[in-house]
Coordinates of C-alpha atoms in Angstrom, one line a residue:
X1 CA -3.0 -10.6 -40.2
X2 CA -0.8 -8.5 -38.4
X3 CA -3.8 -5.2 -37.2
X4 CA -2.3 -1.8 -38.1
X5 CA -0.7 0.3 -34.9
X6 CA -2.3 3.3 -36.5
X7 CA -6.0 1.1 -36.7
X8 CA -5.0 0.6 -32.6
X9 CA -4.2 3.7 -32.4
X10 CA -7.1 5.5 -33.7
X11 CA -9.1 3.2 -30.7
X12 CA -7.4 4.1 -27.9
X13 CA -7.4 7.6 -29.1
X14 CA -10.8 7.8 -29.6
X15 CA -11.4 5.8 -25.8
X16 CA -9.3 8.2 -24.5
X17 CA -11.7 11.6 -26.5
X18 CA -14.5 9.4 -25.2
X19 CA -13.6 9.7 -21.4
X20 CA -13.2 6.2 -21.2
X21 CA -9.9 6.5 -20.5
X22 CA -10.0 8.9 -17.3
X23 CA -6.4 11.7 -17.2
X24 CA -3.8 10.4 -15.6
X25 CA -5.2 6.6 -15.8
X26 CA -2.5 4.3 -16.3
X27 CA -2.0 2.1 -19.8
X28 CA 0.0 -1.2 -19.1
X29 CA 0.2 -2.1 -22.8
X30 CA -1.1 -5.7 -21.1
X31 CA -4.6 -4.2 -20.8
X32 CA -4.2 -2.3 -24.0
X33 CA -4.0 -5.6 -25.9
X34 CA -6.4 -7.7 -24.6
X35 CA -9.1 -5.0 -25.1
X36 CA -8.6 -4.7 -28.4
X37 CA -7.6 -8.3 -29.5
X38 CA -4.4 -7.6 -30.5
X39 CA -0.5 -8.4 -29.7
X40 CA 1.7 -6.4 -27.7
X41 CA 3.4 -5.1 -30.8
X42 CA 1.0 -2.9 -32.2
X43 CA 0.4 -1.0 -28.7
X44 CA 3.4 0.3 -28.2
X45 CA 4.0 1.5 -31.7
X46 CA 0.2 3.0 -30.4
X47 CA 1.7 4.9 -27.4
X48 CA 4.1 6.1 -29.1
X49 CA 1.9 8.0 -31.5
X50 CA -0.4 9.3 -28.8
X51 CA 3.0 10.5 -26.8
X52 CA 3.5 12.3 -29.4
X53 CA 0.4 13.8 -30.3
X54 CA -0.4 14.4 -26.8
X55 CA -2.2 12.6 -25.1
X56 CA -0.4 10.1 -23.6
X57 CA 3.0 10.0 -21.0
X58 CA 5.2 8.0 -19.6
X59 CA 5.9 8.5 -15.9
X60 CA 8.8 7.3 -14.0
X61 CA 8.1 3.6 -12.5
X62 CA 4.1 4.1 -14.3
X63 CA 4.4 3.3 -17.4
X64 CA 2.2 5.1 -19.7
X65 CA -0.1 7.3 -18.4
X66 CA -3.1 9.0 -20.0
X67 CA -2.4 13.1 -20.3
X68 CA -3.3 15.9 -18.1
X69 CA -3.1 19.0 -19.7
X70 CA -3.7 22.1 -17.6
X71 CA -6.3 24.9 -18.4
X72 CA -3.6 26.8 -19.9
X73 CA -2.7 23.9 -22.2
X74 CA -6.4 23.1 -23.1
X75 CA -6.4 27.4 -24.0
X76 CA -3.5 27.4 -26.5
X77 CA -5.7 24.7 -28.0
X78 CA -8.6 27.3 -28.8
X79 CA -6.1 30.5 -30.0
X80 CA -4.4 27.9 -31.8
X81 CA -7.3 26.4 -33.6
X82 CA -8.6 30.1 -34.6
X83 CA -5.1 30.7 -36.2
X84 CA -4.7 27.8 -38.5
X85 CA -9.1 28.2 -39.6
X86 CA -8.5 31.1 -41.3
X87 CA -4.9 29.8 -42.6
X88 CA -7.2 26.6 -44.0
X89 CA -10.1 28.6 -45.4
X90 CA -7.7 31.2 -47.1
X91 CA -5.2 28.6 -48.5
X92 CA -8.7 26.4 -49.9
X93 CA -9.3 29.3 -51.8
X94 CA -7.0 29.0 -53.7
X95 CA -6.6 25.2 -54.1
X96 CA -10.1 23.4 -53.5
X97 CA -11.1 21.6 -56.5
X98 CA -15.2 20.2 -57.8
X99 CA -14.9 18.0 -55.6
X100 CA -14.3 19.5 -52.4
X101 CA -16.3 22.4 -53.6
X102 CA -19.4 19.6 -53.9
X103 CA -18.6 17.8 -50.6
X104 CA -19.0 21.5 -49.0
X105 CA -22.3 22.7 -50.6
X106 CA -23.8 19.3 -49.6
X107 CA -22.8 19.3 -46.4
X108 CA -24.1 23.3 -46.2
X109 CA -27.3 22.2 -47.0
X110 CA -27.7 19.3 -45.4
X111 CA -27.0 21.9 -42.4
X112 CA -28.6 24.3 -43.0
X113 CA -32.2 22.1 -43.2
X114 CA -31.2 20.2 -40.0
X115 CA -30.5 23.5 -38.8
X116 CA -34.0 24.7 -39.5
X117 CA -36.1 21.4 -38.3
X118 CA -33.4 21.9 -35.4
X119 CA -31.1 18.5 -35.2
X120 CA -28.9 19.5 -32.9
X121 CA -27.0 16.1 -32.0
X122 CA -26.7 15.6 -36.9
X123 CA -25.3 19.2 -36.6
X124 CA -22.0 18.6 -34.4
X125 CA -21.5 15.0 -36.9
X126 CA -22.0 17.4 -40.0
X127 CA -20.0 20.9 -38.6
X128 CA -17.2 18.6 -38.1
X129 CA -17.2 17.1 -41.7
X130 CA -17.2 20.5 -42.9
X131 CA -14.0 21.8 -41.2
X132 CA -12.6 18.0 -42.3
X133 CA -13.0 18.9 -45.0
X134 CA -12.3 22.3 -45.6
X135 CA -9.1 21.6 -43.9
X136 CA -7.8 19.2 -46.8
X137 CA -9.1 21.3 -49.3
X138 CA -6.0 23.4 -48.1
X139 CA -4.1 21.9 -50.2
X140 CA -1.3 21.2 -46.9
X141 CA -1.6 17.5 -45.5
X142 CA 0.5 18.8 -42.5
X143 CA -2.2 21.6 -41.5
X144 CA -5.3 19.2 -42.3
X145 CA -2.8 17.4 -40.3
X146 CA -2.3 19.5 -38.0
X147 CA -5.8 20.6 -37.2
X148 CA -6.9 17.1 -37.1
X149 CA -4.8 17.1 -33.8
X150 CA -6.7 20.0 -32.6
X151 CA -10.4 18.7 -33.4
X152 CA -9.3 15.8 -31.3
X153 CA -7.8 17.4 -28.2
X154 CA -10.3 19.7 -28.2
X155 CA -13.0 17.3 -27.8
X156 CA -11.5 15.5 -25.3
X157 CA -10.8 18.8 -22.8
X158 CA -14.0 20.3 -24.1
X159 CA -17.3 19.9 -23.8
X160 CA -19.3 21.5 -26.4
X161 CA -23.0 23.5 -26.9
X162 CA -25.1 24.2 -28.6
X163 CA -24.5 27.2 -30.7
X164 CA -27.5 30.6 -30.0
X165 CA -28.6 30.0 -33.5
X166 CA -27.6 26.8 -35.4
X167 CA -29.3 28.5 -38.7
X168 CA -26.6 31.4 -38.5
X169 CA -24.4 28.8 -38.3
X170 CA -24.3 27.3 -41.2
X171 CA -25.1 30.7 -42.9
X172 CA -21.7 31.7 -42.0
X173 CA -20.5 27.8 -43.6
X174 CA -22.2 28.5 -46.8
X175 CA -20.1 31.8 -46.6
X176 CA -17.4 30.2 -46.3
X177 CA -18.0 28.2 -49.3
X178 CA -19.9 30.3 -51.3
X179 CA -15.8 32.4 -50.9
X180 CA -14.2 29.3 -51.1
X181 CA -16.1 29.0 -54.6
X182 CA -15.1 32.7 -55.4
X183 CA -11.7 32.2 -54.8
X184 CA -11.6 34.9 -52.4
X185 CA -9.0 33.9 -49.9
X186 CA -9.5 36.6 -47.6
X187 CA -13.0 37.0 -47.2
X188 CA -12.7 32.9 -46.5
X189 CA -10.0 34.1 -44.2
X190 CA -12.6 36.5 -42.0
X191 CA -15.2 34.2 -42.3
X192 CA -13.5 31.6 -41.2
X193 CA -12.7 34.1 -38.0
X194 CA -15.5 35.3 -37.3
X195 CA -17.2 32.1 -37.1
X196 CA -14.1 30.0 -35.0
X197 CA -14.8 33.2 -32.6
X198 CA -18.0 32.3 -32.1
X199 CA -17.9 28.9 -31.8
X200 CA -14.9 29.3 -28.8
X201 CA -17.3 31.1 -26.4
X202 CA -19.4 27.9 -26.4
X203 CA -16.9 25.1 -25.5
X204 CA -16.4 24.6 -21.4
X205 CA -14.3 22.8 -20.6
X206 CA -14.1 19.5 -19.0
X207 CA -11.7 19.4 -16.0
X208 CA -11.1 22.7 -14.5
X209 CA -8.6 23.1 -11.6
X210 CA -6.0 20.3 -10.6
X211 CA -8.4 16.8 -10.0
X212 CA -7.2 14.0 -8.6
X213 CA -5.2 11.5 -10.6
X214 CA -7.4 7.8 -10.8
X215 CA -6.2 5.0 -11.1
X216 CA -9.3 3.5 -12.5
X217 CA -10.1 3.2 -15.7
X218 CA -14.3 3.7 -16.6
X219 CA -16.1 1.4 -18.4
X220 CA -17.0 2.5 -21.8
X221 CA -21.0 2.4 -22.4
X222 CA -20.8 1.0 -26.1
X223 CA -18.4 -1.8 -27.3
X224 CA -14.9 -1.1 -28.7
X225 CA -16.0 -1.9 -33.0
X226 CA -13.1 -2.7 -34.6
X227 CA -15.1 -4.8 -37.7
X228 CA -13.0 -2.5 -39.8
X229 CA -9.4 -3.8 -38.5
X230 CA -7.8 -6.4 -40.3
X231 CA -7.1 -9.6 -38.9

């Protein structure tokens, strides 16, 4: 069976974010099709999607290449997230379901437990799941999709340091959920704004200044896992 283009798109995007394909490097359909074990058709569709998302650009005489965002573009992404995450929390207070609350509370319990134990690696993934679920609870597909793209691009452009106080950070997560559960949109927005401002302070740009354009692809430290794709 034909592998869907969105699955190929996810695999390529994940490798761009992980740095397997360096900024400015060429992305030929032949190379990508061979790497992921697919035909060139889903690769072509995936590249169009990634170009629309800002991960890929098409250059004359070079074809598809990994984008090279500027420092200003990277800064704009953080500012956009700081505006949209509080909006999502406010909407979630009005539109969340009991299922959303159950997942959010479960993530907060796990996060607070891991924070007390000092397990920072688990906290990063738990934090990602928390904010993704909070966005989904907003009931807005457009907002959820935009925030998801922002998270992918911010993860690509920035290295994130561990917060100075993980326990305090997860206490804020808990306060957000409490406000959402009560239907208090203004408080949910206010706490999320404060939380987003603090989170922005631990982001460090991966590509400061204008670097050279590499023409090579780094070898991934992990094999590409296509198990979830249907053939």
